[in-house]
Each structure stands twice: as structure tokens, then as C-alpha cells.
mmCIF file of C-alpha atoms in Angstrom:
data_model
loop_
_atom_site.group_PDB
_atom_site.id
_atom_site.type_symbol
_atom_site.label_atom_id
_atom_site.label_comp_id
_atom_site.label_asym_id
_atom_site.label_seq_id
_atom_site.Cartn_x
_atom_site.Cartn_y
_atom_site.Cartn_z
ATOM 1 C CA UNK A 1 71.283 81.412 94.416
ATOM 2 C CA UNK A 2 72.274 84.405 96.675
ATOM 3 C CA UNK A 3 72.430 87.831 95.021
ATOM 4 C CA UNK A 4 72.916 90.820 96.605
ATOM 5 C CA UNK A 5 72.013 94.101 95.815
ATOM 6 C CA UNK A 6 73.808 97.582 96.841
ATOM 7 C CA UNK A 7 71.455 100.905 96.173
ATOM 8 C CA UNK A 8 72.359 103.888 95.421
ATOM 9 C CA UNK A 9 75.003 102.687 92.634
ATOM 10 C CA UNK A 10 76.535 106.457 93.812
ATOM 11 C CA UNK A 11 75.754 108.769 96.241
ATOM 12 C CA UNK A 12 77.250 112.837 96.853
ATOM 13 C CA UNK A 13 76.830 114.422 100.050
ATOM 14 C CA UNK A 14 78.057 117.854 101.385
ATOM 15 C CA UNK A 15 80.529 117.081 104.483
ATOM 16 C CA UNK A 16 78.867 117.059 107.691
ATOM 17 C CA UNK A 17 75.536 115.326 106.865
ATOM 18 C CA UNK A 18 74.776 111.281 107.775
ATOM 19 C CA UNK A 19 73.873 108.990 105.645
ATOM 20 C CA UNK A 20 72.736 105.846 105.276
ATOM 21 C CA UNK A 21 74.145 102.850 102.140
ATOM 22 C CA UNK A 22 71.905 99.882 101.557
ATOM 23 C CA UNK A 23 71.688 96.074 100.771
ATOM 24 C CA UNK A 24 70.062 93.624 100.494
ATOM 25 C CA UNK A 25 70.333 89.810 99.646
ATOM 26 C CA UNK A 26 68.105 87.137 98.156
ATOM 27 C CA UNK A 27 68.983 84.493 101.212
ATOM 28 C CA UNK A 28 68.173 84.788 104.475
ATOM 29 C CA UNK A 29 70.287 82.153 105.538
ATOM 30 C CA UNK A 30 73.627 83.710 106.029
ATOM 31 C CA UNK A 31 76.440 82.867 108.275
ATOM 32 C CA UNK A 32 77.741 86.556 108.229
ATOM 33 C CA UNK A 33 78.044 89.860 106.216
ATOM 34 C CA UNK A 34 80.642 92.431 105.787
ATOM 35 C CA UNK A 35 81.111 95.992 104.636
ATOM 36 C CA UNK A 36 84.140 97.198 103.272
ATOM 37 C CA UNK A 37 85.936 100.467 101.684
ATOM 38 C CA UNK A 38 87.280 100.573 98.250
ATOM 39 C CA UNK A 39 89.593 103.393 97.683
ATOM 40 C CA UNK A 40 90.018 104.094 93.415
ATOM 41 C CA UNK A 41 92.478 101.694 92.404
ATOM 42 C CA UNK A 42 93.492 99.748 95.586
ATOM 43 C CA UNK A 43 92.424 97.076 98.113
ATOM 44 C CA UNK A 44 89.832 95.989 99.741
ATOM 45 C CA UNK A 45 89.576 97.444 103.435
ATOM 46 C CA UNK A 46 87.281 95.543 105.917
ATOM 47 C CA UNK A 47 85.099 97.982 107.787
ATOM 48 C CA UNK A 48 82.318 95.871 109.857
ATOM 49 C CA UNK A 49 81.733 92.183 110.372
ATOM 50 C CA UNK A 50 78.301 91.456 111.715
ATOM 51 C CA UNK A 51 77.240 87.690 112.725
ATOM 52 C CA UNK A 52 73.818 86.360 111.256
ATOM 53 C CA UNK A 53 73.302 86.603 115.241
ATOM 54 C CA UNK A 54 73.533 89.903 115.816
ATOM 55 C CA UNK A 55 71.852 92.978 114.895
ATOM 56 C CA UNK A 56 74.505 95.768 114.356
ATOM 57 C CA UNK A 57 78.315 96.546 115.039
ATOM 58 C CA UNK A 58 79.587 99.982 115.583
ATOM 59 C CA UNK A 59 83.162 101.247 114.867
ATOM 60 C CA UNK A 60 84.127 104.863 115.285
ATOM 61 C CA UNK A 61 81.448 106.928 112.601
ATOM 62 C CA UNK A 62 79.818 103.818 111.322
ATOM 63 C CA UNK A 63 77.316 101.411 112.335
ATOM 64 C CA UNK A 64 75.868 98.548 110.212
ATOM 65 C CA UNK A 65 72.718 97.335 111.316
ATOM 66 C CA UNK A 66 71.576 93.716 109.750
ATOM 67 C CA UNK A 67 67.875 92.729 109.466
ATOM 68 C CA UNK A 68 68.300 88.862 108.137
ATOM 69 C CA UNK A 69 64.677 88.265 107.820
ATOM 70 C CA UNK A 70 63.941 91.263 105.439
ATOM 71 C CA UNK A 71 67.453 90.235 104.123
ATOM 72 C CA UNK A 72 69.026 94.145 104.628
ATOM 73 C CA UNK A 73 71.649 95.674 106.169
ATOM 74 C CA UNK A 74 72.543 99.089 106.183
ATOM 75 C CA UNK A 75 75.696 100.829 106.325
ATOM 76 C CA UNK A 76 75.757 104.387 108.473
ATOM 77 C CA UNK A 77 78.033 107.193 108.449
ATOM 78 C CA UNK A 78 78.109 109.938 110.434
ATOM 79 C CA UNK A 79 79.138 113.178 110.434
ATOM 80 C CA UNK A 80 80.209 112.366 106.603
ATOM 81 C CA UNK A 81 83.844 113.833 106.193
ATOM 82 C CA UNK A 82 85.924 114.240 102.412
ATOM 83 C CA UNK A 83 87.954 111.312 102.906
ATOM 84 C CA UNK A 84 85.020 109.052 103.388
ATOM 85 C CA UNK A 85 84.869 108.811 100.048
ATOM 86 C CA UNK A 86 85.404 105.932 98.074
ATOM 87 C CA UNK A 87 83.350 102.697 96.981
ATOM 88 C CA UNK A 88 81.438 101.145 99.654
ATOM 89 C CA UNK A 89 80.875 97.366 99.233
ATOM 90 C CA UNK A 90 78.700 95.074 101.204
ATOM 91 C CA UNK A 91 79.502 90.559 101.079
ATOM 92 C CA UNK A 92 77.471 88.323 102.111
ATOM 93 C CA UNK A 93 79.214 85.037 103.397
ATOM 94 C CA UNK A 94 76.782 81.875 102.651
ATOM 95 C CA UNK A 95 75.413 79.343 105.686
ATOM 96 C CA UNK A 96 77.906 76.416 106.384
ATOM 97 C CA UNK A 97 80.760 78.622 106.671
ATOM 98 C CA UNK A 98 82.561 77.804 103.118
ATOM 99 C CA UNK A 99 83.953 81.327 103.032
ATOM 100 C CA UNK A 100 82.549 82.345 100.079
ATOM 101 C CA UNK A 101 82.070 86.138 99.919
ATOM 102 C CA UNK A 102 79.242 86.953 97.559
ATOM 103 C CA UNK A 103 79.720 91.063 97.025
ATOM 104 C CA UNK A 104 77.366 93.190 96.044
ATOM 105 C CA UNK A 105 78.021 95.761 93.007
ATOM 106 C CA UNK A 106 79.325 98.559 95.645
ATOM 107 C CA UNK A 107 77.715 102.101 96.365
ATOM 108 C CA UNK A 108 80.217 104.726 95.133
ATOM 109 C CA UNK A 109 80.226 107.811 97.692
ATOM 110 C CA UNK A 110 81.619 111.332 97.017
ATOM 111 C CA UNK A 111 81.586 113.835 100.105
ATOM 112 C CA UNK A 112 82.324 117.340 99.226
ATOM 113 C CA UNK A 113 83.888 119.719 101.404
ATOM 114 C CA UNK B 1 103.920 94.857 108.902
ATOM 115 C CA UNK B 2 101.716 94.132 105.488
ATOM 116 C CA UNK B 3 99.220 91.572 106.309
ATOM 117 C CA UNK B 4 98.288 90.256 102.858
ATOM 118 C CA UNK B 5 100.604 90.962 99.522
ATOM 119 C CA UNK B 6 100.450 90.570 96.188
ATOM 120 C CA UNK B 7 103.074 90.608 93.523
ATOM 121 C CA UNK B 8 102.990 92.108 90.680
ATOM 122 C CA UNK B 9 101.407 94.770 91.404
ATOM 123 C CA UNK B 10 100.635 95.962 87.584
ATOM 124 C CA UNK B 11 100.939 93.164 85.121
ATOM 125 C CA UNK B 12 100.695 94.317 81.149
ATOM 126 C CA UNK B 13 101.158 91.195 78.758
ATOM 127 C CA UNK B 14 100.391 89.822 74.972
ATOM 128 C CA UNK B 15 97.443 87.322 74.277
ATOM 129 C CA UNK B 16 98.253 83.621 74.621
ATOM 130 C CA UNK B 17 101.063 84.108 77.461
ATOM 131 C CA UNK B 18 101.255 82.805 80.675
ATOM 132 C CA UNK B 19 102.178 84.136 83.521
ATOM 133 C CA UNK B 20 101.940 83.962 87.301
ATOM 134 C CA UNK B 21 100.243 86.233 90.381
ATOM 135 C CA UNK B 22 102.016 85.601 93.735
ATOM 136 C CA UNK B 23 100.205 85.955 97.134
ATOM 137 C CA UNK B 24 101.439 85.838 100.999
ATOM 138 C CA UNK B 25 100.271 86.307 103.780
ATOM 139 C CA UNK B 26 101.286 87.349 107.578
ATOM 140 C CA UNK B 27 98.573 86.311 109.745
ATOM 141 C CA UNK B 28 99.099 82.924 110.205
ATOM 142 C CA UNK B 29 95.056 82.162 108.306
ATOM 143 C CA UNK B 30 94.008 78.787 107.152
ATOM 144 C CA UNK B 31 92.365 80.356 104.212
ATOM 145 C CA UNK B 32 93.323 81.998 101.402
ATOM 146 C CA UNK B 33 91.405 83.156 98.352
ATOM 147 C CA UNK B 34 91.300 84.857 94.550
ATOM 148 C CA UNK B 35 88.650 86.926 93.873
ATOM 149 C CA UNK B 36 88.437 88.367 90.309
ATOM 150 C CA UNK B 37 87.004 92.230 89.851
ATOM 151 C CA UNK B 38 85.756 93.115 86.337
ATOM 152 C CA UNK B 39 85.652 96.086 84.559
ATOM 153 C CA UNK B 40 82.436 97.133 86.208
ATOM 154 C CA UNK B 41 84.243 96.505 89.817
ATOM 155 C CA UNK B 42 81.981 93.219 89.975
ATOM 156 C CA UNK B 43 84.082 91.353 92.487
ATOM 157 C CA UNK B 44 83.924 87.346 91.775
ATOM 158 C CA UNK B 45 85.522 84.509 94.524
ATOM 159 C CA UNK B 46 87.488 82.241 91.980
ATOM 160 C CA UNK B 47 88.784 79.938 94.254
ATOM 161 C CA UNK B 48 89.509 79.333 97.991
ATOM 162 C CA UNK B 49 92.219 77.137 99.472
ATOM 163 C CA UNK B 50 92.387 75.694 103.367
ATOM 164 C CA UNK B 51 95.756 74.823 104.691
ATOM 165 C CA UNK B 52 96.941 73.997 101.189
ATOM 166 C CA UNK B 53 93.518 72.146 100.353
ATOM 167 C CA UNK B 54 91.469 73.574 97.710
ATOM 168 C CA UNK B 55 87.323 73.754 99.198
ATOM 169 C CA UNK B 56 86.191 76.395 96.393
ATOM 170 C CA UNK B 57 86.452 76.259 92.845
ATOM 171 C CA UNK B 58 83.756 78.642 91.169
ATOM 172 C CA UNK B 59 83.548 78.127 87.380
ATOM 173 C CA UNK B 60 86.515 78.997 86.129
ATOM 174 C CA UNK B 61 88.804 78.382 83.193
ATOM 175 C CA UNK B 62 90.841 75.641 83.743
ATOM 176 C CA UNK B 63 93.540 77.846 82.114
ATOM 177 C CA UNK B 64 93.541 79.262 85.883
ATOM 178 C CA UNK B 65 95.321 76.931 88.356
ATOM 179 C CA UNK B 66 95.662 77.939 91.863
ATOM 180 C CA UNK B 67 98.884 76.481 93.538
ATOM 181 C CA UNK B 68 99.217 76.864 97.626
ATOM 182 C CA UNK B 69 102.838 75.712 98.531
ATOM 183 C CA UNK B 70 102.036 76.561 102.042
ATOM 184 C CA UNK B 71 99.487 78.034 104.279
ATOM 185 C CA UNK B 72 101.389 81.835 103.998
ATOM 186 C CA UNK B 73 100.799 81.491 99.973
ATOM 187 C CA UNK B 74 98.212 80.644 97.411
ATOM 188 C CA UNK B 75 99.925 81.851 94.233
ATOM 189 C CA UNK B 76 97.825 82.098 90.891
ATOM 190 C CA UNK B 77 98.753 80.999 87.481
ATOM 191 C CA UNK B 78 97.153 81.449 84.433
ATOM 192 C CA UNK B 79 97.820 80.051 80.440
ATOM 193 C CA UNK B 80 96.586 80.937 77.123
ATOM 194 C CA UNK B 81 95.750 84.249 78.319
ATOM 195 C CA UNK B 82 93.123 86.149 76.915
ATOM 196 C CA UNK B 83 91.536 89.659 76.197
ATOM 197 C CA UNK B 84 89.128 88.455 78.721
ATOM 198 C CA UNK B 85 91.025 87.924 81.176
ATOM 199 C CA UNK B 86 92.001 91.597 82.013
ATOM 200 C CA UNK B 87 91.135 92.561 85.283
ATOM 201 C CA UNK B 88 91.799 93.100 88.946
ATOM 202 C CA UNK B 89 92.770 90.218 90.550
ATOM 203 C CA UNK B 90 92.876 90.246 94.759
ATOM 204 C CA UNK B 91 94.172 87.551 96.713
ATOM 205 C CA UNK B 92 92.389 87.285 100.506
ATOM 206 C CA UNK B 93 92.739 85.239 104.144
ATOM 207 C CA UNK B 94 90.208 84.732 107.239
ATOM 208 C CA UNK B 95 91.150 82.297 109.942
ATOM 209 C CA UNK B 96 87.417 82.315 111.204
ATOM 210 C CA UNK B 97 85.234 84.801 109.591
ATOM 211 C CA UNK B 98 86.645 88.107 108.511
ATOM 212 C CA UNK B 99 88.698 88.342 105.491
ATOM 213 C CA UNK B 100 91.229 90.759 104.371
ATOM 214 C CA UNK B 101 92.174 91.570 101.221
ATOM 215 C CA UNK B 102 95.645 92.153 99.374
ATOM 216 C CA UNK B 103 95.893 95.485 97.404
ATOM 217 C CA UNK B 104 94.921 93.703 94.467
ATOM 218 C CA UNK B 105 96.886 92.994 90.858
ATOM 219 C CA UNK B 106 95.916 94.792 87.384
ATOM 220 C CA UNK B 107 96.263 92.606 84.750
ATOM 221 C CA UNK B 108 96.198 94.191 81.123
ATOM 222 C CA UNK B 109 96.400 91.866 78.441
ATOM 223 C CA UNK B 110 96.641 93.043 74.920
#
């Protein structure tokens, strides 16, 4: 049964630094994983998609890197700015392509100015 | 140009009603999903429907039916609810592999 695990639970920063969020997961044998953004009290916001063939994906400030034989990917920010804060959540979609997201418990971040 | 909506957006109501969540989407997807996100923000797939044919159904109530008149909706309904059943509930769709997510409906029941 896949589990995945997000540490820190919550994480505070003073603006300007990088930083890194973790998972992992209990199965190596994933078809994909995604990171998303959580702002208090709305949606989900896809951030990253990486393939189980690739190793990392880059959009603007962040890159998530994915080790799938350690089972870990990490989530980096750079250049950590106020309004990158909000709950950071990591899914990992199963082999066989069912769609079935299995999320991780989310790594809350506050970045103060 | 909202890609995946839910309505209501706030839903307060007594134990043992039922009631309905509605979902669309925009994006012309094959898939559509409800997730369910506890009180601890644990986010649970409930179930997962493919051009109006239901492939996931994680253990769930069967006081939770999942109706998909088309491939732009999967609308949720639920019976006999309970205290339990207070939560966030978010309605998704992927066409391949990425899925987005509605803004998600708070269900209070007292």
C-alpha cells in the first residue's frame, strides 16, 4: 500500500532565503508525482508534474527533483517571497495509470517579510 | 474562463439530510474525480469517473453516489448525512496525467 510522507509538517522562513520541502513514498513504482499549492481555504493549484521517467521539472522559482529508487522528491523554492506561503502538497499517482492521486499530509510554509 | 467548478460553494445542513455537490468542467477531460479533505487537510480520492464510467470507488459509504450525466460533470450526492461527513469536498479532471482541482466545497453538518 503506497503512503507518502511530507516533512516538515510546517516550515517559516525569512523572505529571500531557498528552501527545500520533502517526500517521500513507500512505492517505487509510480507512474507520476505532483506538487501542488494550497492557499487557506481554497483549491488545489497544480505546481509541477514530473514523469516516473524523468528526474526534475522546473517552473519559474521552483524545481522538483524526483529520485524513484530512494522513493523522494523534493520540492525547491527560491528566492522565497511572502506570498509563497501556503500549504505545499506532494501526490503520488500509482503504476497502471488509474489516476489515483495518493497525497501526502502537506508541508505548511510561512515566509515572513 | 474557470476550468473546474463546484457548486455550492459553502454547504451548512442538519444530520440525516441529503443533499447534492455539483461539478463541471471546461477542459474537455475524460476524467473526473471527488476527493474528500478532513479536518486535518488529509486529502482522500473517493471516486473517479471516465467518460461517464466509474474506474475508482475507494471505500466509501454507499450513502455517497457519484452520478456523471456527461463527460463536463460528475455531480456528488450524499443521504443520511452525518456528523462525519463534514468536510472539504473537491471535485478534479486530467485528460492524461495532470489533474486540476475545483476550489473545493465545505460541508458543515450539524
Amino acid at each position: 500500500k503506497q503512503e507518502v510522507t511530507q516533512i516538515p509538517a510546517a516550515l517559516s522562513v525569512p523572505e529571500g532565503e531557498n528552501l527545500v520541502l520533502n517526500c517521500s513514498f513507500t512505492d517505487s513504482a509510480i507512474y507520476n508525482l505532483q506538487w501542488f499549492r494550497q492557499d487557506p481555504g481554497k483549491g488545489l493549484t497544480s505546481l509541477l508534474l514530473i514523469q516516473s521517467s524523468q528526474r526534475e521539472q522546473t517552473s519559474g522559482r521552483l524545481n522538483a527533483s524526483l529520485d524513484k529508487s530512494s522513493g523522494r522528491s523534493t520540492l525547491y523554492i527560491a528566492a522565497s517571497q511572502p506570498g509563497d506561503s501556503a500549504t505545499y502538497l506532494c501526490a503520488v499517482h500509482g503504476s497502471g495509470n488509474t489516476g489515483k492521486l495518493i497525497f501526502g499530509q502537506g508541508t505548511t510554509l510561512q515566509v515572513k517579510p | 474562463d474557470t476550468a473546474v467548478s463546484q457548486t455550492p460553494k459553502y454547504l451548512v445542513t442538519q444530520m440525516g439530510n441529503d443533499k447534492s455537490i455539483k461539478c463541471e468542467q471546461n477542459l474537455g477531460h475524460d476524467t473526473m474525480y471527488w476527493y474528500k479533505q478532513d479536518s486535518k487537510k488529509f486529502l482522500k480520492i473517493m471516486f473517479s469517473y471516465n467518460n461517464k464510467e466509474l474506474i475508482i470507488n475507494e471505500t466509501v459509504p454507499n450513502r455517497f453516489s457519484p452520478k456523471s450525466p456527461d463527460k463536463a460533470h460528475l455531480n456528488l450526492h450524499i443521504n443520511s448525512l452525518e456528523l462525519g461527513d463534514s468536510a472539504v469536498y473537491f471535485c478534479a479532471s486530467s485528460r492524461a496525467d495532470e489533474q486540476y482541482f475545483g476550489p473545493g466545497t465545505r460541508l458543515t453538518v450539524t
